[in-house]
């Protein structure tokens, strides 16, 4: 190999190294998740004609639970609210519907949720949202009686379907270290049997 070929090989090798480094930098820039490159923005208050559902989701695991528990077409915004990371859902024009979703998130999913009402006057965008209500988890034993339970297999949508079919809310209970939906609790055996029969007809 002569001196010219050696210089040409060094030049090609140097160009190849430069190309590979550039390609690596370009490809790595494509895979960087920009969600973590910026601090979370402060949540915007609800518009004058909407209610805002706010779910406390301090961890990415809690945010994933919210995403899996809600229909895929719902837009969920992760933002900061009173020094907490929350998942907010906008666009509720009915307070009862928003409250039902908050109750579902609390009772079935197991996360703290609440509804933020629109203010009577226009709120500047830098004004913080009102403080969340204190919500505590205080399980109580049912006592003596009869309970009709439904094993929902950790699928929150079953609770929603059941509530729609029954036309009322259902509770959440634990039996043998496993969560169940509480359809009926009564001291009357006949009422419990009727509830079970009605449930089997759904």
mmCIF file of C-alpha atoms in Angstrom:
data_model
loop_
_atom_site.group_PDB
_atom_site.id
_atom_site.type_symbol
_atom_site.label_atom_id
_atom_site.label_comp_id
_atom_site.label_asym_id
_atom_site.label_seq_id
_atom_site.Cartn_x
_atom_site.Cartn_y
_atom_site.Cartn_z
ATOM 1 C CA UNK A 1 0.000 0.000 0.000
ATOM 2 C CA UNK A 2 1.529 3.318 -1.017
ATOM 3 C CA UNK A 3 1.474 6.622 0.872
ATOM 4 C CA UNK A 4 -1.409 8.092 -1.220
ATOM 5 C CA UNK A 5 -3.667 5.096 -0.560
ATOM 6 C CA UNK A 6 -2.904 5.288 3.165
ATOM 7 C CA UNK A 7 -3.847 8.983 3.283
ATOM 8 C CA UNK A 8 -7.032 8.254 1.299
ATOM 9 C CA UNK A 9 -7.983 5.447 3.722
ATOM 10 C CA UNK A 10 -7.396 7.748 6.717
ATOM 11 C CA UNK A 11 -9.534 10.438 5.053
ATOM 12 C CA UNK A 12 -12.383 7.978 4.353
ATOM 13 C CA UNK A 13 -12.166 6.549 7.865
ATOM 14 C CA UNK A 14 -12.273 10.056 9.380
ATOM 15 C CA UNK A 15 -15.266 10.970 7.199
ATOM 16 C CA UNK A 16 -17.003 7.749 8.187
ATOM 17 C CA UNK A 17 -16.465 8.507 11.889
ATOM 18 C CA UNK A 18 -17.868 12.027 11.431
ATOM 19 C CA UNK A 19 -20.870 10.652 9.543
ATOM 20 C CA UNK A 20 -21.547 7.991 12.195
ATOM 21 C CA UNK A 21 -21.317 10.546 15.022
ATOM 22 C CA UNK A 22 -23.701 12.889 13.195
ATOM 23 C CA UNK A 23 -26.131 10.062 12.477
ATOM 24 C CA UNK A 24 -26.036 8.934 16.119
ATOM 25 C CA UNK A 25 -26.750 12.467 17.363
ATOM 26 C CA UNK A 26 -29.615 12.843 14.888
ATOM 27 C CA UNK A 27 -31.179 9.492 15.786
ATOM 28 C CA UNK A 28 -30.834 10.091 19.516
ATOM 29 C CA UNK A 29 -32.586 13.446 19.126
ATOM 30 C CA UNK A 30 -35.537 11.610 17.567
ATOM 31 C CA UNK A 31 -35.953 9.383 20.599
ATOM 32 C CA UNK A 32 -35.720 12.012 23.360
ATOM 33 C CA UNK A 33 -39.051 12.421 25.118
ATOM 34 C CA UNK A 34 -39.755 16.150 25.135
ATOM 35 C CA UNK A 35 -42.360 15.774 27.896
ATOM 36 C CA UNK A 36 -39.586 15.576 30.450
ATOM 37 C CA UNK A 37 -37.505 18.380 28.970
ATOM 38 C CA UNK A 38 -39.743 21.123 30.386
ATOM 39 C CA UNK A 39 -41.299 21.825 33.764
ATOM 40 C CA UNK A 40 -45.031 21.204 33.965
ATOM 41 C CA UNK A 41 -47.216 24.224 33.333
ATOM 42 C CA UNK A 42 -49.748 25.523 35.830
ATOM 43 C CA UNK A 43 -53.273 24.231 35.175
ATOM 44 C CA UNK A 44 -55.575 26.663 33.440
ATOM 45 C CA UNK A 45 -58.826 27.424 35.285
ATOM 46 C CA UNK A 46 -62.064 26.228 33.693
ATOM 47 C CA UNK A 47 -63.783 28.402 31.102
ATOM 48 C CA UNK A 48 -66.983 30.173 32.109
ATOM 49 C CA UNK A 49 -69.149 27.413 30.616
ATOM 50 C CA UNK A 50 -67.265 24.289 31.711
ATOM 51 C CA UNK A 51 -66.349 22.189 34.740
ATOM 52 C CA UNK A 52 -62.850 20.829 35.168
ATOM 53 C CA UNK A 53 -62.133 17.348 36.552
ATOM 54 C CA UNK A 54 -58.846 17.314 38.489
ATOM 55 C CA UNK A 55 -57.187 14.028 39.548
ATOM 56 C CA UNK A 56 -54.120 14.032 41.797
ATOM 57 C CA UNK A 57 -51.443 12.032 39.947
ATOM 58 C CA UNK A 58 -48.044 12.767 41.497
ATOM 59 C CA UNK A 59 -46.360 9.756 39.858
ATOM 60 C CA UNK A 60 -46.177 8.491 36.296
ATOM 61 C CA UNK A 61 -47.721 5.225 37.541
ATOM 62 C CA UNK A 62 -50.796 7.124 38.771
ATOM 63 C CA UNK A 63 -50.984 8.958 35.432
ATOM 64 C CA UNK A 64 -50.883 5.599 33.613
ATOM 65 C CA UNK A 65 -53.694 4.284 35.827
ATOM 66 C CA UNK A 66 -55.824 7.293 34.869
ATOM 67 C CA UNK A 67 -55.114 6.777 31.161
ATOM 68 C CA UNK A 68 -56.028 3.083 31.375
ATOM 69 C CA UNK A 69 -59.167 3.784 33.413
ATOM 70 C CA UNK A 70 -60.708 6.292 31.009
ATOM 71 C CA UNK A 71 -61.887 5.958 27.409
ATOM 72 C CA UNK A 72 -59.013 6.474 24.932
ATOM 73 C CA UNK A 73 -60.655 9.487 23.242
ATOM 74 C CA UNK A 74 -60.584 11.622 26.418
ATOM 75 C CA UNK A 75 -57.858 14.276 26.399
ATOM 76 C CA UNK A 76 -55.919 14.289 29.680
ATOM 77 C CA UNK A 77 -53.609 17.213 30.487
ATOM 78 C CA UNK A 78 -50.900 16.726 33.106
ATOM 79 C CA UNK A 79 -50.170 20.029 34.859
ATOM 80 C CA UNK A 80 -49.272 21.638 38.215
ATOM 81 C CA UNK A 81 -52.008 22.682 40.618
ATOM 82 C CA UNK A 82 -51.262 24.068 44.104
ATOM 83 C CA UNK A 83 -47.827 22.415 44.190
ATOM 84 C CA UNK A 84 -49.223 19.055 43.069
ATOM 85 C CA UNK A 85 -49.006 17.185 39.800
ATOM 86 C CA UNK A 86 -52.510 16.485 38.536
ATOM 87 C CA UNK A 87 -54.271 15.088 35.494
ATOM 88 C CA UNK A 88 -57.020 17.442 34.370
ATOM 89 C CA UNK A 89 -59.897 16.780 32.011
ATOM 90 C CA UNK A 90 -61.712 19.750 30.492
ATOM 91 C CA UNK A 91 -64.986 20.205 28.675
ATOM 92 C CA UNK A 92 -67.664 19.063 31.119
ATOM 93 C CA UNK A 93 -70.713 21.282 30.620
ATOM 94 C CA UNK A 94 -72.771 19.485 33.287
ATOM 95 C CA UNK A 95 -71.637 19.546 36.918
ATOM 96 C CA UNK A 96 -73.433 16.261 37.700
ATOM 97 C CA UNK A 97 -71.579 14.418 34.936
ATOM 98 C CA UNK A 98 -68.238 15.822 36.114
ATOM 99 C CA UNK A 99 -69.094 14.876 39.721
ATOM 100 C CA UNK A 100 -70.004 11.328 38.654
ATOM 101 C CA UNK A 101 -66.606 10.977 36.985
ATOM 102 C CA UNK A 102 -64.866 12.330 40.104
ATOM 103 C CA UNK A 103 -66.752 9.806 42.253
ATOM 104 C CA UNK A 104 -65.814 7.014 39.829
ATOM 105 C CA UNK A 105 -62.121 7.987 39.978
ATOM 106 C CA UNK A 106 -62.226 8.085 43.788
ATOM 107 C CA UNK A 107 -64.340 4.993 44.458
ATOM 108 C CA UNK A 108 -63.252 2.656 41.679
ATOM 109 C CA UNK A 109 -59.811 3.808 40.543
ATOM 110 C CA UNK A 110 -58.730 4.835 44.048
ATOM 111 C CA UNK A 111 -57.248 8.275 43.310
ATOM 112 C CA UNK A 112 -58.282 11.636 44.771
ATOM 113 C CA UNK A 113 -60.399 13.631 42.319
ATOM 114 C CA UNK A 114 -62.601 16.695 42.461
ATOM 115 C CA UNK A 115 -64.484 19.105 40.230
ATOM 116 C CA UNK A 116 -63.461 22.726 39.778
ATOM 117 C CA UNK A 117 -66.403 25.011 39.030
ATOM 118 C CA UNK A 118 -66.182 28.005 36.705
ATOM 119 C CA UNK A 119 -66.061 31.340 38.483
ATOM 120 C CA UNK A 120 -68.830 33.907 38.095
ATOM 121 C CA UNK A 121 -66.395 36.432 36.663
ATOM 122 C CA UNK A 122 -63.540 36.066 34.239
ATOM 123 C CA UNK A 123 -60.529 34.653 36.044
ATOM 124 C CA UNK A 124 -57.055 35.771 34.957
ATOM 125 C CA UNK A 125 -54.969 32.849 33.749
ATOM 126 C CA UNK A 126 -52.352 33.323 36.484
ATOM 127 C CA UNK A 127 -54.904 33.127 39.311
ATOM 128 C CA UNK A 128 -54.588 29.726 41.016
ATOM 129 C CA UNK A 129 -57.490 27.304 41.074
ATOM 130 C CA UNK A 130 -59.344 26.867 44.378
ATOM 131 C CA UNK A 131 -57.890 24.482 46.942
ATOM 132 C CA UNK A 132 -59.009 20.856 46.611
ATOM 133 C CA UNK A 133 -61.417 19.556 49.228
ATOM 134 C CA UNK A 134 -59.978 17.261 51.860
ATOM 135 C CA UNK A 135 -60.936 13.720 50.910
ATOM 136 C CA UNK A 136 -60.036 10.941 53.267
ATOM 137 C CA UNK A 137 -60.274 7.217 52.875
ATOM 138 C CA UNK A 138 -62.086 5.853 55.893
ATOM 139 C CA UNK A 139 -63.144 2.221 55.366
ATOM 140 C CA UNK A 140 -65.809 0.891 57.716
ATOM 141 C CA UNK A 141 -66.908 -2.709 58.373
ATOM 142 C CA UNK A 142 -70.373 -3.511 57.029
ATOM 143 C CA UNK A 143 -71.534 -5.370 60.106
ATOM 144 C CA UNK A 144 -74.193 -8.083 60.245
ATOM 145 C CA UNK A 145 -76.343 -8.427 57.135
ATOM 146 C CA UNK A 146 -76.341 -9.507 53.508
ATOM 147 C CA UNK A 147 -74.237 -8.014 50.725
ATOM 148 C CA UNK A 148 -74.449 -8.521 46.974
ATOM 149 C CA UNK A 149 -70.946 -8.149 45.521
ATOM 150 C CA UNK A 150 -69.686 -8.095 41.933
ATOM 151 C CA UNK A 151 -66.124 -9.093 41.029
ATOM 152 C CA UNK A 152 -65.144 -6.445 38.492
ATOM 153 C CA UNK A 153 -61.618 -7.826 37.831
ATOM 154 C CA UNK A 154 -60.063 -4.353 38.239
ATOM 155 C CA UNK A 155 -61.935 -3.133 35.148
ATOM 156 C CA UNK A 156 -63.469 0.241 36.097
ATOM 157 C CA UNK A 157 -65.664 0.295 33.000
ATOM 158 C CA UNK A 158 -67.685 -2.569 34.529
ATOM 159 C CA UNK A 159 -68.587 -0.280 37.439
ATOM 160 C CA UNK A 160 -69.810 2.386 35.018
ATOM 161 C CA UNK A 161 -71.901 -0.125 33.065
ATOM 162 C CA UNK A 162 -73.364 -1.479 36.294
ATOM 163 C CA UNK A 163 -74.248 2.000 37.568
ATOM 164 C CA UNK A 164 -75.919 2.847 34.255
ATOM 165 C CA UNK A 165 -77.922 -0.391 34.309
ATOM 166 C CA UNK A 166 -79.002 0.046 37.930
ATOM 167 C CA UNK A 167 -79.572 3.787 37.648
ATOM 168 C CA UNK A 168 -77.641 4.450 40.861
ATOM 169 C CA UNK A 169 -74.148 4.458 42.335
ATOM 170 C CA UNK A 170 -72.440 1.306 43.554
ATOM 171 C CA UNK A 171 -69.879 1.123 46.346
ATOM 172 C CA UNK A 172 -66.438 -0.387 46.586
ATOM 173 C CA UNK A 173 -65.638 -2.967 49.281
ATOM 174 C CA UNK A 174 -62.851 -5.374 50.110
ATOM 175 C CA UNK A 175 -63.569 -8.994 50.918
ATOM 176 C CA UNK A 176 -60.721 -11.430 51.514
ATOM 177 C CA UNK A 177 -58.144 -8.776 50.515
ATOM 178 C CA UNK A 178 -59.796 -8.371 47.097
ATOM 179 C CA UNK A 179 -61.860 -5.389 45.833
ATOM 180 C CA UNK A 180 -65.497 -5.888 44.824
ATOM 181 C CA UNK A 181 -68.347 -3.633 43.748
ATOM 182 C CA UNK A 182 -71.041 -3.395 46.421
ATOM 183 C CA UNK A 183 -74.451 -3.532 44.755
ATOM 184 C CA UNK A 184 -76.617 -4.055 47.848
ATOM 185 C CA UNK A 185 -76.147 -4.217 51.593
ATOM 186 C CA UNK A 186 -79.182 -5.021 53.727
ATOM 187 C CA UNK A 187 -80.240 -6.866 56.867
ATOM 188 C CA UNK A 188 -83.171 -8.378 54.937
ATOM 189 C CA UNK A 189 -82.386 -11.728 53.278
ATOM 190 C CA UNK A 190 -85.275 -11.413 50.808
ATOM 191 C CA UNK A 191 -84.143 -7.944 49.663
ATOM 192 C CA UNK A 192 -80.626 -9.280 49.070
ATOM 193 C CA UNK A 193 -82.004 -12.253 47.111
ATOM 194 C CA UNK A 194 -84.174 -9.950 44.975
ATOM 195 C CA UNK A 195 -81.183 -7.712 44.302
ATOM 196 C CA UNK A 196 -79.153 -10.732 43.210
ATOM 197 C CA UNK A 197 -81.966 -11.913 40.909
ATOM 198 C CA UNK A 198 -82.334 -8.433 39.407
ATOM 199 C CA UNK A 199 -78.596 -8.325 38.855
ATOM 200 C CA UNK A 200 -78.629 -11.666 37.041
ATOM 201 C CA UNK A 201 -81.320 -10.284 34.688
ATOM 202 C CA UNK A 202 -79.077 -7.422 33.529
#
